[in-house]
Amino acid sequence: MTQSQRVLVTGASGYVGGRLIPELLRRGHSVAGGFYDVYKADGFWWSDRIDAVQLDVSDKEQVLAGLGGVHTAYYLIHGLGGDDFMQKDRDAAQTFADGARDAGVSRIVYLSGIVPPVDHDELSDHISSRLEVEDILTGSGIPTYALRAAILLGSGSTSFEIVRQLSERLPVHTVPTWMKSQVQPIAIVDAVKALAGCVDHDGESRSYDIGGSERMPYSDLLALFTKVAGLTRPQIEIPLLPTALVGKLAGQFADVPGSTVESLVESLHEDMVCSETDFRRDLLPEGYELVGVEAAFDRALADPADDADPAELDPVGPWPNDPDWAGGRVETNDDGTTHKKGLLRSVVDRITD
């Protein structure tokens, strides 16, 4: 049986944090949500069930105050854009690690990225920074569990939305030859279960690769999405396309911030698959079944349930607090009617902007 604990979730307004908090509450934990802007807490349906705290992870006093009395601290802070994001990640992680140690936190949980088996100097900046943050948090001396994921599948997930938006808006998929690397996605509902399972897990610091039961080339992932979405998108393989060019072009056709798209595309050169599956044994309930990729796509593409009880919503599907660029959002016409933004208009907008 789960023992109630005091838990802090940094990045509470983010995609993962916003779906993790209800799971922790369901398990009976006392939850503090860390917000860079604490007033954003009021927009979440679970806000009256948590302690919302102002928490800028670069502010030592705020970090120490937020960690007071906390058993498990979730570090869900990621930098993806800007020339200095690695330094910002490094400094913030060190401030948090120091604060957790001073506050007497029992364990730290960090959502990281799959690390391919290559020399460190061959890793993308995105993955290198994740590894560095792992090392800094572990260096606190507090048992630290780094859960490494590749692509999170679910409406509102940055990586899923890139797949969705590019598939919907580009009539042909141009696939660089280097994009044949393997990827092992995981549904957000499964990632949340594993993250929540860390509260009750005892053991030394370590990383866990978390992924679903299927692995496939990224090009096959795109093809499977178009099948589930009912789209026809032929793929054309193009050799020697520079990674930077692919990232910039993809950023032009997605609503996800361009710097984020470029950072994620950079990671597709290597296989992003699990080297072990220990998380299923250590962090998930016995007999738990992972969601398949096709089922996750189908659930992520569900229409928003505007009248549903938010507490009953599927974590894989759209939620009210997802980013404006996520899901099947509608636009308002001049006459007050609404429409979904279609392929041709999306492409024209990006060409003419």
CSV table of C-alpha atoms in Angstrom, one decimal:
chain,number,residue,atom,x,y,z
A,1,MET,CA,0.0,0.0,0.0
A,2,THR,CA,1.2,3.5,-0.9
A,3,GLN,CA,2.3,5.5,2.2
A,4,SER,CA,1.3,9.2,2.0
A,5,GLN,CA,4.3,11.5,1.5
A,6,ARG,CA,4.9,15.2,1.0
A,7,VAL,CA,5.9,15.6,-2.6
A,8,LEU,CA,7.1,18.6,-4.6
A,9,VAL,CA,6.6,18.8,-8.4
A,10,THR,CA,8.6,21.5,-10.1
A,11,GLY,CA,7.4,22.6,-13.5
A,12,ALA,CA,3.9,22.0,-12.3
A,13,SER,CA,2.4,24.0,-15.1
A,14,GLY,CA,4.2,21.9,-17.7
A,15,TYR,CA,2.9,19.0,-19.8
A,16,VAL,CA,4.3,16.2,-17.6
A,17,GLY,CA,3.9,18.0,-14.3
A,18,GLY,CA,0.3,18.9,-15.0
A,19,ARG,CA,-0.5,15.2,-15.6
A,20,LEU,CA,1.7,13.8,-12.8
A,21,ILE,CA,0.1,15.9,-10.0
A,22,PRO,CA,-3.4,14.3,-10.4
A,23,GLU,CA,-1.8,10.8,-10.2
A,24,LEU,CA,0.1,11.7,-7.1
A,25,LEU,CA,-3.1,13.1,-5.5
A,26,ARG,CA,-5.0,9.9,-6.5
A,27,ARG,CA,-2.3,7.9,-4.6
A,28,GLY,CA,-3.0,10.0,-1.5
A,29,HIS,CA,0.1,12.1,-1.4
A,30,SER,CA,0.3,15.7,-0.2
A,31,VAL,CA,1.5,17.7,-3.2
A,32,ALA,CA,3.2,21.1,-3.5
A,33,GLY,CA,3.3,22.4,-7.0
A,34,GLY,CA,6.2,24.6,-8.0
A,35,PHE,CA,5.4,27.4,-10.4
A,36,TYR,CA,7.6,30.0,-12.0
A,37,ASP,CA,4.5,32.2,-11.9
A,38,VAL,CA,2.4,31.0,-9.0
A,39,TYR,CA,-0.7,32.7,-10.4
A,40,LYS,CA,-0.8,30.2,-13.2
A,41,ALA,CA,-1.9,27.6,-10.7
A,42,ASP,CA,-5.5,29.0,-10.7
A,43,GLY,CA,-6.0,27.8,-14.2
A,44,PHE,CA,-5.7,24.1,-13.3
A,45,TRP,CA,-8.6,22.0,-12.1
A,46,TRP,CA,-6.5,20.4,-9.3
A,47,SER,CA,-5.2,23.8,-8.0
A,48,ASP,CA,-7.4,23.7,-4.9
A,49,ARG,CA,-6.0,20.3,-3.9
A,50,ILE,CA,-2.3,21.3,-3.8
A,51,ASP,CA,-0.1,23.9,-2.2
A,52,ALA,CA,1.0,26.2,-5.0
A,53,VAL,CA,4.4,27.7,-4.4
A,54,GLN,CA,6.4,30.4,-6.2
A,55,LEU,CA,9.5,28.5,-7.3
A,56,ASP,CA,12.1,29.8,-9.7
A,57,VAL,CA,14.8,27.0,-9.7
A,58,SER,CA,17.5,29.6,-10.1
A,59,ASP,CA,16.4,31.3,-6.8
A,60,LYS,CA,18.1,29.7,-3.8
A,61,GLU,CA,15.7,31.1,-1.2
A,62,GLN,CA,12.6,30.0,-3.2
A,63,VAL,CA,14.1,26.5,-3.8
A,64,LEU,CA,14.8,26.0,-0.1
A,65,ALA,CA,11.4,27.3,0.9
A,66,GLY,CA,9.6,25.1,-1.6
A,67,LEU,CA,11.5,22.0,-0.5
A,68,GLY,CA,10.7,22.4,3.2
A,69,GLY,CA,9.3,19.1,4.6
A,70,VAL,CA,9.4,17.4,1.3
A,71,HIS,CA,10.0,13.6,1.0
A,72,THR,CA,10.3,13.3,-2.8
A,73,ALA,CA,11.2,16.2,-5.1
A,74,TYR,CA,10.4,15.9,-8.8
A,75,TYR,CA,12.7,17.9,-11.1
A,76,LEU,CA,10.8,18.5,-14.3
A,77,ILE,CA,12.8,21.5,-15.6
A,78,HIS,CA,14.2,21.4,-19.1
A,79,GLY,CA,15.9,24.0,-21.2
A,80,LEU,CA,15.7,23.5,-25.0
A,81,GLY,CA,16.3,26.9,-26.6
A,82,GLY,CA,18.8,29.7,-26.6
A,83,ASP,CA,22.6,29.7,-26.9
A,84,ASP,CA,23.1,29.4,-23.2
A,85,PHE,CA,20.5,26.8,-22.3
A,86,MET,CA,23.1,24.3,-21.1
A,87,GLN,CA,24.6,26.7,-18.7
A,88,LYS,CA,21.2,27.6,-17.4
A,89,ASP,CA,20.3,24.0,-16.9
A,90,ARG,CA,23.6,23.4,-15.1
A,91,ASP,CA,23.2,26.3,-12.7
A,92,ALA,CA,19.5,25.5,-11.9
A,93,ALA,CA,20.2,21.9,-11.3
A,94,GLN,CA,23.1,22.8,-8.9
A,95,THR,CA,20.9,25.2,-7.0
A,96,PHE,CA,18.1,22.6,-6.7
A,97,ALA,CA,20.5,19.8,-5.6
A,98,ASP,CA,22.0,22.1,-2.9
A,99,GLY,CA,18.6,23.1,-1.7
A,100,ALA,CA,17.4,19.5,-1.6
A,101,ARG,CA,20.3,18.4,0.5
A,102,ASP,CA,19.9,21.3,2.9
A,103,ALA,CA,16.2,20.7,3.2
A,104,GLY,CA,16.7,17.0,4.0
A,105,VAL,CA,14.8,15.6,1.0
A,106,SER,CA,14.7,11.8,0.9
A,107,ARG,CA,14.8,11.3,-2.9
A,108,ILE,CA,14.9,13.2,-6.2
A,109,VAL,CA,13.2,12.1,-9.4
A,110,TYR,CA,14.3,13.6,-12.7
A,111,LEU,CA,12.7,13.1,-16.2
A,112,SER,CA,15.6,12.8,-18.6
A,113,GLY,CA,16.2,11.6,-22.1
A,114,ILE,CA,17.3,8.3,-23.6
A,115,VAL,CA,21.1,8.2,-24.0
A,116,PRO,CA,22.4,6.5,-27.1
A,117,PRO,CA,25.5,4.2,-26.8
A,118,VAL,CA,28.0,6.6,-28.4
A,119,ASP,CA,30.9,8.6,-27.2
A,120,HIS,CA,29.9,11.6,-25.1
A,121,ASP,CA,31.3,14.1,-27.6
A,122,GLU,CA,28.9,12.7,-30.2
A,123,LEU,CA,25.8,13.4,-28.2
A,124,SER,CA,23.5,16.2,-29.1
A,125,ASP,CA,23.5,19.3,-26.8
A,126,HIS,CA,20.0,18.3,-25.8
A,127,ILE,CA,21.1,14.9,-24.4
A,128,SER,CA,24.4,16.1,-23.1
A,129,SER,CA,22.6,18.6,-20.9
A,130,ARG,CA,20.2,16.0,-19.6
A,131,LEU,CA,23.1,13.8,-18.6
A,132,GLU,CA,24.9,16.7,-16.9
A,133,VAL,CA,21.7,17.5,-14.9
A,134,GLU,CA,21.5,13.8,-13.9
A,135,ASP,CA,25.1,13.9,-12.6
A,136,ILE,CA,24.5,17.2,-10.7
A,137,LEU,CA,21.3,15.9,-9.0
A,138,THR,CA,22.9,12.6,-8.1
A,139,GLY,CA,25.9,14.5,-6.7
A,140,SER,CA,23.6,15.8,-4.0
A,141,GLY,CA,24.1,12.5,-2.2
A,142,ILE,CA,20.3,12.0,-2.2
A,143,PRO,CA,19.0,8.9,-3.8
A,144,THR,CA,18.2,10.1,-7.3
A,145,TYR,CA,16.2,8.3,-10.0
A,146,ALA,CA,16.6,9.6,-13.5
A,147,LEU,CA,13.9,8.3,-15.8
A,148,ARG,CA,15.1,8.5,-19.4
A,149,ALA,CA,12.4,8.7,-22.1
A,150,ALA,CA,12.6,9.2,-25.9
A,151,ILE,CA,9.2,10.3,-27.3
A,152,LEU,CA,6.3,10.9,-25.0
A,153,LEU,CA,3.0,10.1,-26.8
A,154,GLY,CA,0.0,12.1,-25.9
A,155,SER,CA,-1.9,15.2,-26.9
A,156,GLY,CA,0.1,18.2,-25.8
A,157,SER,CA,3.4,16.4,-25.6
A,158,THR,CA,6.0,18.5,-27.5
A,159,SER,CA,7.4,15.5,-29.3
A,160,PHE,CA,4.0,14.1,-30.2
A,161,GLU,CA,2.7,17.5,-31.4
A,162,ILE,CA,5.7,17.9,-33.8
A,163,VAL,CA,4.8,14.5,-35.3
A,164,ARG,CA,1.1,15.5,-35.6
A,165,GLN,CA,1.6,19.0,-36.9
A,166,LEU,CA,4.2,18.0,-39.6
A,167,SER,CA,2.1,15.1,-40.7
A,168,GLU,CA,-1.1,17.2,-41.0
A,169,ARG,CA,0.6,20.2,-42.7
A,170,LEU,CA,3.1,18.6,-45.1
A,171,PRO,CA,1.5,16.8,-48.1
A,172,VAL,CA,4.8,14.8,-48.6
A,173,HIS,CA,7.2,13.6,-45.9
A,174,THR,CA,10.8,14.2,-46.9
A,175,VAL,CA,12.8,11.7,-44.8
A,176,PRO,CA,16.6,12.1,-44.5
A,177,THR,CA,18.5,8.9,-44.7
A,178,TRP,CA,19.9,9.4,-41.2
A,179,MET,CA,16.3,9.4,-39.8
A,180,LYS,CA,16.2,5.6,-40.1
A,181,SER,CA,17.4,5.4,-36.5
A,182,GLN,CA,15.2,3.5,-34.1
A,183,VAL,CA,12.9,5.2,-31.5
A,184,GLN,CA,11.0,3.6,-28.6
A,185,PRO,CA,8.1,5.9,-27.6
A,186,ILE,CA,6.2,5.7,-24.3
A,187,ALA,CA,2.6,6.8,-23.7
A,188,ILE,CA,2.4,9.7,-21.2
A,189,VAL,CA,0.1,7.7,-19.0
A,190,ASP,CA,2.8,5.0,-18.6
A,191,ALA,CA,5.5,7.6,-18.0
A,192,VAL,CA,3.4,9.2,-15.3
A,193,LYS,CA,2.8,5.8,-13.6
A,194,ALA,CA,6.5,5.2,-13.5
A,195,LEU,CA,7.3,8.6,-12.2
A,196,ALA,CA,4.7,8.3,-9.5
A,197,GLY,CA,6.1,4.8,-8.6
A,198,CYS,CA,9.4,6.4,-7.6
A,199,VAL,CA,7.8,7.8,-4.4
A,200,ASP,CA,7.7,4.3,-2.9
A,201,HIS,CA,10.8,2.9,-4.5
A,202,ASP,CA,13.9,2.4,-2.2
A,203,GLY,CA,17.3,1.9,-3.7
A,204,GLU,CA,20.5,3.6,-4.7
A,205,SER,CA,20.7,6.3,-7.3
A,206,ARG,CA,20.3,5.1,-10.8
A,207,SER,CA,18.9,5.8,-14.2
A,208,TYR,CA,15.9,3.9,-15.7
A,209,ASP,CA,15.3,3.7,-19.5
A,210,ILE,CA,11.5,4.0,-19.9
A,211,GLY,CA,9.8,3.1,-23.1
A,212,GLY,CA,6.9,1.2,-24.5
A,213,SER,CA,7.0,-2.3,-25.8
A,214,GLU,CA,7.6,-1.3,-29.5
A,215,ARG,CA,10.6,0.2,-31.3
A,216,MET,CA,10.7,1.3,-34.9
A,217,PRO,CA,12.4,3.7,-37.3
A,218,TYR,CA,11.3,7.3,-37.0
A,219,SER,CA,10.0,7.1,-40.6
A,220,ASP,CA,7.7,4.2,-39.6
A,221,LEU,CA,6.5,6.2,-36.6
A,222,LEU,CA,5.4,8.9,-39.0
A,223,ALA,CA,3.8,6.4,-41.3
A,224,LEU,CA,1.8,4.8,-38.4
A,225,PHE,CA,0.6,8.2,-37.3
A,226,THR,CA,-0.7,9.1,-40.7
A,227,LYS,CA,-2.5,5.8,-40.8
A,228,VAL,CA,-4.2,6.3,-37.5
A,229,ALA,CA,-5.0,9.9,-38.4
A,230,GLY,CA,-6.5,8.9,-41.8
A,231,LEU,CA,-4.0,10.9,-43.8
A,232,THR,CA,-2.2,10.0,-47.0
A,233,ARG,CA,1.4,11.2,-46.8
A,234,PRO,CA,3.9,9.5,-49.2
A,235,GLN,CA,7.5,9.5,-47.9
A,236,ILE,CA,10.5,10.5,-50.1
A,237,GLU,CA,13.9,9.6,-48.8
A,238,ILE,CA,16.6,12.3,-49.3
A,239,PRO,CA,20.2,11.7,-48.6
A,240,LEU,CA,22.7,14.2,-47.1
A,241,LEU,CA,20.2,16.6,-45.7
A,242,PRO,CA,22.0,18.6,-42.9
A,243,THR,CA,20.5,18.2,-39.5
A,244,ALA,CA,20.4,22.0,-38.9
A,245,LEU,CA,18.4,22.5,-42.1
A,246,VAL,CA,15.9,19.8,-41.3
A,247,GLY,CA,15.4,21.3,-37.8
A,248,LYS,CA,14.9,24.8,-39.1
A,249,LEU,CA,12.4,23.7,-41.8
A,250,ALA,CA,10.5,21.5,-39.4
A,251,GLY,CA,10.3,24.5,-37.0
A,252,GLN,CA,8.7,26.6,-39.8
A,253,PHE,CA,5.8,24.2,-40.1
A,254,ALA,CA,5.1,23.4,-36.5
A,255,ASP,CA,3.5,25.6,-33.8
A,256,VAL,CA,6.0,24.2,-31.3
A,257,PRO,CA,8.7,26.8,-30.6
A,258,GLY,CA,11.4,26.6,-33.3
A,259,SER,CA,14.3,26.3,-31.0
A,260,THR,CA,12.7,23.3,-29.3
A,261,VAL,CA,12.1,21.6,-32.6
A,262,GLU,CA,15.7,22.1,-33.7
A,263,SER,CA,17.0,20.6,-30.4
A,264,LEU,CA,14.8,17.5,-30.7
A,265,VAL,CA,15.6,16.9,-34.4
A,266,GLU,CA,19.3,17.0,-33.5
A,267,SER,CA,18.7,13.9,-31.3
A,268,LEU,CA,17.3,11.8,-34.1
A,269,HIS,CA,20.7,10.8,-35.5
A,270,GLU,CA,21.1,8.0,-33.0
A,271,ASP,CA,18.9,5.1,-31.9
A,272,MET,CA,16.7,6.3,-29.0
A,273,VAL,CA,15.8,3.0,-27.5
A,274,CYS,CA,15.9,1.4,-24.0
A,275,SER,CA,18.9,-0.6,-23.0
A,276,GLU,CA,17.0,-2.2,-20.1
A,277,THR,CA,13.4,-2.5,-18.9
A,278,ASP,CA,13.9,-2.5,-15.1
A,279,PHE,CA,11.4,0.2,-14.6
A,280,ARG,CA,8.6,-2.2,-15.4
A,281,ARG,CA,9.7,-4.3,-12.4
A,282,ASP,CA,10.7,-1.5,-10.0
A,283,LEU,CA,8.2,1.3,-10.7
A,284,LEU,CA,5.0,-0.1,-12.2
A,285,PRO,CA,2.3,-2.2,-10.5
A,286,GLU,CA,2.5,-5.9,-11.0
A,287,GLY,CA,0.8,-7.0,-14.2
A,288,TYR,CA,0.7,-3.5,-15.6
A,289,GLU,CA,0.2,-3.4,-19.4
A,290,LEU,CA,1.9,-0.6,-21.4
A,291,VAL,CA,-0.1,1.3,-24.0
A,292,GLY,CA,0.9,0.4,-27.6
A,293,VAL,CA,2.0,3.1,-30.1
A,294,GLU,CA,-1.1,2.8,-32.3
A,295,ALA,CA,-3.5,2.9,-29.3
A,296,ALA,CA,-1.6,5.9,-27.9
A,297,PHE,CA,-2.0,7.8,-31.3
A,298,ASP,CA,-5.7,7.0,-31.4
A,299,ARG,CA,-6.2,8.2,-27.8
A,300,ALA,CA,-4.1,11.4,-28.4
A,301,LEU,CA,-6.3,12.3,-31.4
A,302,ALA,CA,-9.5,12.2,-29.5
A,303,ASP,CA,-11.7,15.3,-29.6
A,304,PRO,CA,-11.6,17.5,-26.6
A,305,ALA,CA,-14.2,16.6,-24.0
A,306,ASP,CA,-15.2,20.1,-23.0
A,307,ASP,CA,-18.1,19.0,-20.7
A,308,ALA,CA,-16.2,16.1,-19.0
A,309,ASP,CA,-15.1,16.1,-15.4
A,310,PRO,CA,-11.4,16.9,-15.7
A,311,ALA,CA,-10.5,14.3,-13.1
A,312,GLU,CA,-11.9,11.6,-15.4
A,313,LEU,CA,-10.0,12.7,-18.5
A,314,ASP,CA,-7.6,10.3,-20.3
A,315,PRO,CA,-4.0,11.6,-19.7
A,316,VAL,CA,-3.1,10.6,-23.3
A,317,GLY,CA,-5.9,12.7,-24.7
A,318,PRO,CA,-6.4,16.5,-24.8
A,319,TRP,CA,-6.6,18.4,-21.5
A,320,PRO,CA,-8.0,22.0,-20.9
A,321,ASN,CA,-4.5,23.3,-19.9
A,322,ASP,CA,-2.6,22.0,-22.9
A,323,PRO,CA,-0.6,24.6,-24.8
A,324,ASP,CA,-2.5,26.6,-27.4
A,325,TRP,CA,-0.5,25.0,-30.2
A,326,ALA,CA,-1.6,21.5,-29.1
A,327,GLY,CA,-4.4,19.2,-30.3
A,328,GLY,CA,-7.2,20.0,-32.6
A,329,ARG,CA,-7.6,23.6,-31.7
A,330,VAL,CA,-10.1,25.8,-33.5
A,331,GLU,CA,-9.9,29.3,-34.8
A,332,THR,CA,-12.6,31.9,-34.8
A,333,ASN,CA,-13.6,33.4,-38.2
A,334,ASP,CA,-14.6,37.1,-38.6
A,335,ASP,CA,-18.3,36.1,-38.6
A,336,GLY,CA,-17.9,34.4,-35.2
A,337,THR,CA,-17.9,30.8,-36.5
A,338,THR,CA,-15.0,28.5,-35.9
A,339,HIS,CA,-12.9,26.2,-38.0
A,340,LYS,CA,-9.9,23.9,-37.6
A,341,LYS,CA,-6.7,25.2,-39.2
A,342,GLY,CA,-6.2,23.2,-42.3
A,343,LEU,CA,-3.2,22.1,-44.2
A,344,LEU,CA,-3.1,24.7,-47.0
A,345,ARG,CA,-3.8,27.7,-44.7
A,346,SER,CA,-1.1,26.5,-42.3
A,347,VAL,CA,1.5,26.2,-45.0
A,348,VAL,CA,0.6,29.5,-46.6
A,349,ASP,CA,0.8,31.3,-43.2
A,350,ARG,CA,4.3,30.0,-42.7
A,351,ILE,CA,5.5,30.9,-46.2
A,352,THR,CA,4.0,34.4,-46.0
A,353,ASP,CA,4.9,35.3,-42.4
